Amino acid sequence: MISMHTSPLQQPGSGDAGGMNVYVLNTARQLARQGVEVDIFTRATRPSQGEVVEVEPGLRVINVVAGPYDGLEKEALPTQLAAFAGGVVQFHRCNDVDYDLIHSHYWLSGQVGWLLRDLWEVPLVHTAHTLAAVKNAHRSADDSPESEARRICEQQLVDNADFLVVNTHEETKDLVDHYDADPDRIVVVSPGTDIDLFTPGTDRNTERSRRLLGIPLDAELVAFVGRLQQFKGPQVLIRATAELVRRDPGRKLRVIICGGASGAAATERQYMQLAHELGVSRRVRFLDPRPPEELVTIYQAADIVAVPSYNESFGLVAMEAQACGTPVIAARVGGLPVAVSEGETGLLVDGHDTNDWADAIEQLLDDDDTRLRMAGEAVAHAANFSWSASASQLASVYSEALSVEVEECPPRRERAGGRH
């Protein structure tokens, strides 16, 4: 596996680490437990990491030195593709290891995987996780667009990967509509959640969680978990909070926003400043990114988890929250209508209008019976998604890819539509 721009061992919610990190680490772990040996190549960001980290039997993380350990923005990572690819080739040559298949994650990794595919004459499976064309189509008005260079690189991967793995059927449509992808080479593999870790809280657990977080037991608590960037929509929740307080100043509403700033221009301070300008800074608490074991506390303490993203390939936070028995209010975008069963485990909101989000939050907070019913159904819904099942589906994709002989000099793939 290749995960160049972010290590699966990095804390999700910090920097560029997020749902992809969770996906890569958990699918790799389950694949290893099912007998598939996995090496994950990622860019080294600390000299103390060591080159090889043994995660568990059958699973290693290989830290490749490519560029400076720190201070390199994500936007500058394309300058290190050659160095990173060279590091992977050197490890392969010097460590007496042969790989049967490459699975790349995100477009940067895909560019390296594409090179190695032809060098080693093995199949390439690629998972985009996010797509430039889709992000640009759904971005907020004040969010920076993804570059045309990235879109072109993604088009090359769509054209040349042996199989494309996506999270939902909606992503299949995105690849076909925006990149002229061949549907026969696209496979849907639903992500999972750790239902042994993310478990529903009892009344005692909820009380304990609120005490740990310093939240009054009689408060209404809405939580946001994710990277702090416009695309994830924390500003949507902050504005909806201000609207709810305007409607009812006496409302005992509290909000927790857990995550770190992401992107060259993003800072936690801009969201704190927004809360201050809207007069809700005393109601909104910002927490640094937490490991999964501590996120359970936040999910169990919350009455609702909000996922106001402008697009999500699936929505792992929504699934983790539901596994903990917490209803979710999410934007009706990307894979979130799959992750959240509307009317059963939560609500879906069309768009990102402040009043619409305030209405949805108010509706669920004011209807205890519906919220409690959704809490129970959320647990059952999340139980249908497991990392073990995801890994088994991936193993089947790998087997199919390996059954097709990789041509030494494959013909150039022509695409319909002429998008270049």
Coordinates of C-alpha atoms in Angstrom, one line a residue:
M1 CA 0.0 0.0 0.0
I2 CA 1.1 3.5 -0.7
S3 CA 0.0 6.4 1.5
M4 CA 2.6 9.1 0.7
H5 CA 1.2 12.3 2.0
T6 CA 0.0 11.1 5.4
S7 CA 1.0 8.2 7.6
P8 CA -1.6 5.7 8.8
L9 CA 0.0 6.0 12.2
Q10 CA -0.6 9.8 12.4
Q11 CA -3.3 11.1 14.7
P12 CA -6.5 11.5 12.7
G13 CA -7.9 15.1 12.9
S14 CA -4.4 16.7 12.9
G15 CA -2.8 18.2 9.8
D16 CA -3.8 16.2 6.7
A17 CA -4.7 13.1 8.7
G18 CA -8.3 12.1 8.6
G19 CA -10.6 9.4 7.5
M20 CA -8.1 8.1 5.0
N21 CA -5.6 7.3 7.7
V22 CA -8.3 5.4 9.6
Y23 CA -9.3 3.5 6.4
V24 CA -5.7 2.5 5.4
L25 CA -4.7 1.4 8.9
N26 CA -7.8 -0.6 9.7
T27 CA -8.1 -2.3 6.3
A28 CA -4.4 -3.2 6.4
R29 CA -4.7 -4.6 9.9
Q30 CA -7.6 -6.8 8.9
L31 CA -5.9 -7.9 5.7
A32 CA -2.9 -9.0 7.7
R33 CA -5.1 -10.9 10.1
Q34 CA -6.7 -12.6 7.0
G35 CA -3.3 -13.7 5.7
V36 CA -2.4 -10.9 3.3
E37 CA 1.1 -9.5 4.2
V38 CA 1.0 -5.7 3.9
D39 CA 3.7 -3.1 3.7
I40 CA 2.5 0.5 3.8
F41 CA 4.9 3.1 2.4
T42 CA 4.6 6.6 3.7
R43 CA 6.7 9.8 3.8
A44 CA 8.9 10.1 6.9
T45 CA 8.1 13.2 9.0
R46 CA 10.4 12.5 12.0
P47 CA 13.9 11.1 12.2
S48 CA 12.9 9.2 15.3
Q49 CA 10.4 7.1 13.5
G50 CA 12.9 4.6 12.1
E51 CA 12.6 3.2 8.6
V52 CA 10.4 0.2 9.5
V53 CA 7.7 0.1 12.1
E54 CA 6.3 -3.4 12.9
V55 CA 2.6 -2.6 13.6
E56 CA 1.5 -6.3 14.1
P57 CA 2.3 -9.6 12.5
G58 CA 2.0 -9.3 8.7
L59 CA 1.8 -5.5 8.7
R60 CA 4.7 -3.0 8.5
V61 CA 4.8 0.8 7.9
I62 CA 7.9 1.8 5.8
N63 CA 8.9 5.5 6.3
V64 CA 10.6 6.8 3.2
V65 CA 12.8 9.9 3.4
A66 CA 11.6 12.3 0.7
G67 CA 12.2 16.0 1.4
P68 CA 12.5 17.7 4.8
Y69 CA 10.9 15.9 7.8
D70 CA 8.8 18.9 8.6
G71 CA 7.9 22.3 7.1
L72 CA 6.8 20.9 3.8
E73 CA 3.2 21.9 2.9
K74 CA 0.9 19.4 1.3
E75 CA 0.8 21.6 -1.8
A76 CA 4.6 21.1 -2.2
L77 CA 4.5 17.3 -2.0
P78 CA 4.4 16.8 -5.7
T79 CA 8.0 18.0 -5.8
Q80 CA 9.0 14.9 -3.8
L81 CA 7.3 12.3 -5.9
A82 CA 10.5 11.2 -7.6
A83 CA 12.4 11.1 -4.3
F84 CA 9.6 9.1 -2.7
A85 CA 9.4 6.6 -5.6
G86 CA 13.1 6.2 -5.5
G87 CA 13.0 5.4 -1.8
V88 CA 10.4 2.7 -2.4
V89 CA 12.4 1.2 -5.2
Q90 CA 15.6 1.2 -3.0
F91 CA 13.7 -0.5 -0.2
H92 CA 12.4 -3.1 -2.6
R93 CA 15.8 -3.8 -4.0
C94 CA 17.7 -3.9 -0.7
N95 CA 15.3 -5.9 1.4
D96 CA 14.7 -9.1 -0.6
V97 CA 11.0 -8.5 -0.8
D98 CA 8.7 -8.9 -3.8
Y99 CA 5.2 -7.5 -4.1
D100 CA 2.3 -9.1 -5.9
L101 CA 0.1 -6.0 -6.0
I102 CA 0.1 -2.3 -5.3
H103 CA -2.8 -0.5 -3.7
S104 CA -2.4 3.3 -3.8
H105 CA -4.4 5.8 -1.7
Y106 CA -5.0 9.4 -2.9
W107 CA -3.7 10.9 -6.1
L108 CA -0.1 11.6 -5.0
S109 CA 0.4 7.9 -4.0
G110 CA -1.3 6.9 -7.2
Q111 CA 1.3 8.6 -9.3
V112 CA 4.0 6.6 -7.5
G113 CA 1.9 3.4 -7.8
W114 CA 1.5 4.0 -11.5
L115 CA 5.3 4.1 -12.0
L116 CA 5.9 1.0 -9.8
R117 CA 3.1 -0.9 -11.6
D118 CA 5.0 -0.8 -14.8
L119 CA 8.4 -1.2 -13.3
W120 CA 7.5 -4.3 -11.3
E121 CA 4.8 -5.6 -13.8
V122 CA 2.2 -6.1 -11.0
P123 CA -1.4 -4.9 -10.9
L124 CA -2.3 -1.4 -9.5
V125 CA -5.5 -0.9 -7.4
H126 CA -6.2 2.7 -6.7
T127 CA -8.5 4.4 -4.2
A128 CA -8.9 8.2 -4.7
H129 CA -10.7 9.0 -1.3
T130 CA -11.4 12.5 -2.7
L131 CA -11.4 13.9 -6.2
A132 CA -10.5 17.3 -7.4
A133 CA -13.4 17.7 -9.8
V134 CA -15.9 16.7 -7.1
K135 CA -14.4 18.9 -4.4
N136 CA -14.5 21.9 -6.8
A137 CA -18.1 21.2 -7.7
H138 CA -19.1 21.1 -4.0
R139 CA -16.7 23.6 -2.3
S140 CA -17.9 26.6 -0.4
A141 CA -17.7 30.0 -2.0
D142 CA -14.7 31.1 0.2
D143 CA -12.8 27.8 -0.1
S144 CA -9.8 27.5 -2.5
P145 CA -10.3 25.3 -5.6
E146 CA -8.2 22.2 -6.2
S147 CA -5.6 22.6 -9.0
E148 CA -6.0 21.6 -12.6
A149 CA -2.7 19.7 -12.2
R150 CA -4.2 17.5 -9.6
R151 CA -7.3 16.8 -11.8
I152 CA -5.0 15.8 -14.7
C153 CA -3.0 13.4 -12.4
E154 CA -6.3 11.9 -11.3
Q155 CA -7.4 11.4 -14.9
Q156 CA -4.2 9.5 -15.6
L157 CA -4.8 7.2 -12.7
V158 CA -8.4 6.6 -13.8
D159 CA -7.1 5.7 -17.2
N160 CA -4.2 3.4 -16.1
A161 CA -5.1 1.7 -12.8
D162 CA -6.2 -1.9 -13.2
F163 CA -9.1 -1.4 -10.7
L164 CA -10.5 1.6 -8.9
V165 CA -12.0 1.0 -5.4
V166 CA -14.6 3.4 -4.2
N167 CA -16.7 3.7 -1.0
T168 CA -20.1 4.1 -2.5
H169 CA -22.1 3.9 -5.7
E170 CA -22.2 7.7 -5.7
E171 CA -18.4 7.7 -6.1
T172 CA -18.8 5.4 -9.1
K173 CA -21.0 7.9 -10.7
D174 CA -18.5 10.7 -9.9
L175 CA -15.7 8.8 -11.6
V176 CA -17.9 8.1 -14.7
D177 CA -19.3 11.6 -14.9
H178 CA -16.2 13.6 -14.2
Y179 CA -13.4 11.3 -15.4
D180 CA -15.0 9.1 -18.1
A181 CA -14.1 6.0 -16.0
D182 CA -14.8 2.5 -17.2
P183 CA -17.5 1.2 -14.8
D184 CA -16.3 -2.4 -15.3
R185 CA -13.0 -1.4 -13.5
I186 CA -14.7 0.2 -10.5
V187 CA -15.5 -1.8 -7.4
V188 CA -17.5 -0.6 -4.4
V189 CA -16.1 -1.6 -1.1
S190 CA -17.9 0.0 1.9
P191 CA -15.6 1.2 4.8
G192 CA -16.2 -0.1 8.3
T193 CA -16.0 1.0 11.9
D194 CA -14.5 -0.6 15.0
I195 CA -17.6 -1.7 16.7
D196 CA -15.6 -3.2 19.6
L197 CA -14.1 0.2 20.4
F198 CA -17.0 2.5 19.5
T199 CA -19.8 1.2 21.7
P200 CA -23.0 2.8 23.0
G201 CA -22.9 4.5 26.3
T202 CA -25.1 3.8 29.3
D203 CA -26.5 6.6 31.3
R204 CA -23.6 6.2 33.6
N205 CA -21.1 6.4 30.7
T206 CA -22.7 9.5 29.4
E207 CA -22.6 11.1 32.8
R208 CA -18.9 10.1 33.2
S209 CA -18.1 11.4 29.7
R210 CA -19.7 14.8 30.4
R211 CA -17.8 15.1 33.7
L212 CA -14.5 14.3 32.0
L213 CA -15.3 17.0 29.3
G214 CA -16.6 19.5 31.8
I215 CA -20.0 19.6 30.2
P216 CA -23.1 20.2 32.5
L217 CA -25.3 17.2 32.7
D218 CA -28.4 19.1 31.8
A219 CA -26.8 20.8 28.8
E220 CA -27.7 20.0 25.2
L221 CA -24.4 18.9 23.5
V222 CA -23.6 18.9 19.8
A223 CA -20.2 17.6 18.7
F224 CA -18.1 18.0 15.5
V225 CA -15.1 15.8 14.9
G226 CA -12.8 16.3 12.0
R227 CA -10.1 18.5 10.5
L228 CA -10.7 22.3 10.8
Q229 CA -11.1 23.4 7.2
Q230 CA -13.8 25.1 5.2
F231 CA -14.6 21.9 3.3
K232 CA -15.5 20.0 6.5
G233 CA -17.9 22.7 7.5
P234 CA -17.1 23.6 11.2
Q235 CA -18.2 27.2 10.3
V236 CA -21.6 25.8 9.4
L237 CA -22.1 24.4 12.9
I238 CA -20.8 27.6 14.5
R239 CA -23.3 29.8 12.6
A240 CA -26.2 27.4 13.3
T241 CA -25.3 27.5 17.0
A242 CA -25.4 31.3 16.9
E243 CA -28.8 31.2 15.2
L244 CA -30.2 28.8 17.8
V245 CA -29.0 31.0 20.7
R246 CA -30.6 34.0 18.9
R247 CA -33.9 32.2 18.8
D248 CA -33.7 31.1 22.5
P249 CA -30.9 32.9 24.5
G250 CA -31.8 30.8 27.5
R251 CA -31.1 27.5 25.7
K252 CA -28.5 25.4 27.5
L253 CA -26.7 24.6 24.3
R254 CA -23.0 23.6 24.2
V255 CA -20.8 22.6 21.2
I256 CA -17.6 20.7 21.1
I257 CA -15.3 21.0 18.0
C258 CA -12.6 18.4 18.1
G259 CA -9.8 18.6 15.5
G260 CA -6.8 20.4 14.1
A261 CA -6.3 22.9 11.4
S262 CA -5.7 21.5 7.9
G263 CA -4.4 23.3 4.8
A264 CA -1.9 26.0 4.2
A265 CA -4.3 28.9 5.1
A266 CA -6.3 27.1 7.9
T267 CA -5.9 28.0 11.6
E268 CA -7.9 27.1 14.6
R269 CA -8.0 30.8 15.5
Q270 CA -10.2 31.7 12.5
Y271 CA -13.0 29.4 13.8
M272 CA -12.5 30.7 17.4
Q273 CA -12.8 34.3 16.0
L274 CA -16.0 33.4 14.2
A275 CA -17.5 32.0 17.4
H276 CA -16.4 35.2 19.2
E277 CA -17.9 37.5 16.5
L278 CA -21.2 35.6 16.6
G279 CA -21.3 35.8 20.4
V280 CA -21.1 32.1 21.1
S281 CA -17.5 31.7 22.2
R282 CA -18.5 30.7 25.7
R283 CA -20.8 27.9 24.3
V284 CA -18.3 26.5 21.7
R285 CA -15.3 24.6 23.0
F286 CA -12.3 23.6 20.8
L287 CA -10.4 20.4 21.6
D288 CA -7.2 19.2 20.0
P289 CA -7.4 16.0 17.9
R290 CA -8.0 12.9 20.1
P291 CA -7.0 9.2 19.5
P292 CA -10.0 6.9 18.8
E293 CA -10.0 5.7 22.4
E294 CA -10.8 9.3 23.6
L295 CA -13.2 10.1 20.8
V296 CA -15.5 7.5 22.3
T297 CA -15.9 9.9 25.3
I298 CA -17.0 12.7 23.0
Y299 CA -19.4 10.6 21.0
Q300 CA -21.0 9.1 24.2
A301 CA -21.3 12.6 25.8
A302 CA -23.0 14.2 22.8
D303 CA -26.7 14.3 22.1
I304 CA -26.0 14.8 18.4
V305 CA -22.9 14.6 16.1
A306 CA -22.9 17.1 13.2
V307 CA -21.2 16.3 9.9
P308 CA -21.7 19.5 7.8
S309 CA -19.1 18.6 5.2
Y310 CA -19.4 19.9 1.6
N311 CA -18.6 16.4 0.4
E312 CA -17.5 13.1 2.0
S313 CA -16.6 9.9 0.2
F314 CA -18.3 8.0 3.0
G315 CA -18.2 9.7 6.5
L316 CA -16.4 7.6 9.0
V317 CA -17.1 10.1 11.8
A318 CA -20.8 9.6 11.2
M319 CA -20.4 5.8 11.4
E320 CA -18.3 6.0 14.6
A321 CA -20.9 8.3 16.3
Q322 CA -23.7 5.9 15.4
A323 CA -21.8 2.9 16.7
C324 CA -21.7 4.8 20.0
G325 CA -25.5 5.3 19.9
T326 CA -25.4 9.0 18.9
P327 CA -27.7 10.3 16.2
V328 CA -26.1 12.2 13.3
I329 CA -27.1 15.3 11.4
A330 CA -25.2 15.4 8.1
A331 CA -25.2 17.2 4.8
R332 CA -26.8 15.3 2.0
V333 CA -23.6 14.9 0.0
G334 CA -21.3 12.2 -1.2
G335 CA -21.5 9.0 0.8
L336 CA -23.2 10.5 3.8
P337 CA -26.7 9.3 2.7
V338 CA -25.3 5.8 2.9
A339 CA -23.5 6.3 6.2
V340 CA -26.6 7.9 7.8
S341 CA -30.0 6.2 7.4
E342 CA -32.3 9.3 7.1
G343 CA -35.1 9.4 9.6
E344 CA -33.8 6.2 11.2
T345 CA -30.4 7.1 12.6
G346 CA -30.3 10.8 12.0
L347 CA -31.2 13.6 9.6
L348 CA -29.8 14.8 6.3
V349 CA -29.7 18.5 5.4
D350 CA -29.8 19.8 1.9
G351 CA -27.1 22.5 1.5
H352 CA -25.4 24.5 4.2
D353 CA -27.8 27.3 4.9
T354 CA -27.6 28.5 8.5
N355 CA -31.3 28.4 9.2
D356 CA -31.7 24.9 7.7
W357 CA -29.0 23.6 10.0
A358 CA -30.4 25.4 13.0
D359 CA -33.8 23.9 12.2
A360 CA -32.5 20.3 12.0
I361 CA -30.5 20.6 15.2
E362 CA -33.5 22.2 17.0
Q363 CA -35.8 19.6 15.8
L364 CA -33.8 16.7 17.1
L365 CA -32.8 18.3 20.4
D366 CA -36.5 19.2 21.1
D367 CA -37.8 15.7 20.3
D368 CA -36.4 13.4 23.0
D369 CA -38.4 10.4 21.9
T370 CA -37.2 10.5 18.3
R371 CA -33.6 11.2 19.3
L372 CA -33.6 8.2 21.7
R373 CA -35.2 6.0 19.1
M374 CA -32.6 7.0 16.6
A375 CA -29.8 6.3 19.2
G376 CA -30.9 2.6 19.4
E377 CA -31.3 2.2 15.6
A378 CA -27.9 3.9 15.0
V379 CA -26.1 1.1 16.9
A380 CA -27.8 -1.6 14.8
H381 CA -27.0 0.4 11.6
A382 CA -23.3 0.7 12.4
A383 CA -23.1 -3.0 13.1
N384 CA -23.6 -3.7 9.4
F385 CA -20.3 -2.1 8.6
S386 CA -17.1 -3.8 9.8
W387 CA -13.4 -3.4 8.8
S388 CA -13.1 -7.2 8.6
A389 CA -15.8 -7.3 5.9
S390 CA -14.1 -4.4 4.1
A391 CA -10.8 -6.2 4.1
S392 CA -12.4 -9.4 2.8
Q393 CA -13.9 -7.4 -0.1
L394 CA -10.5 -5.9 -0.9
A395 CA -8.9 -9.3 -0.8
S396 CA -11.4 -10.4 -3.5
V397 CA -10.5 -7.3 -5.6
Y398 CA -6.8 -8.2 -5.3
S399 CA -7.5 -11.8 -6.3
E400 CA -9.3 -10.6 -9.4
A401 CA -6.6 -8.2 -10.3
L402 CA -4.0 -10.9 -9.9
S403 CA -5.9 -13.2 -12.2
V404 CA -5.5 -10.8 -15.1
E405 CA -2.1 -11.0 -16.6
V406 CA -0.3 -7.6 -16.6
E407 CA 1.0 -6.9 -20.0
E408 CA 4.7 -6.0 -20.3
C409 CA 3.9 -3.2 -22.7
P410 CA 0.1 -2.5 -22.3
P411 CA -1.6 -0.6 -25.1
R412 CA -2.4 3.0 -24.4
R413 CA -5.9 3.4 -23.0
E414 CA -8.1 5.6 -25.0
R415 CA -11.0 7.4 -23.3
A416 CA -14.4 8.5 -24.6
G417 CA -15.3 12.1 -24.2
G418 CA -11.9 13.6 -24.9
R419 CA -11.4 15.3 -21.5
H420 CA -7.7 16.2 -21.1

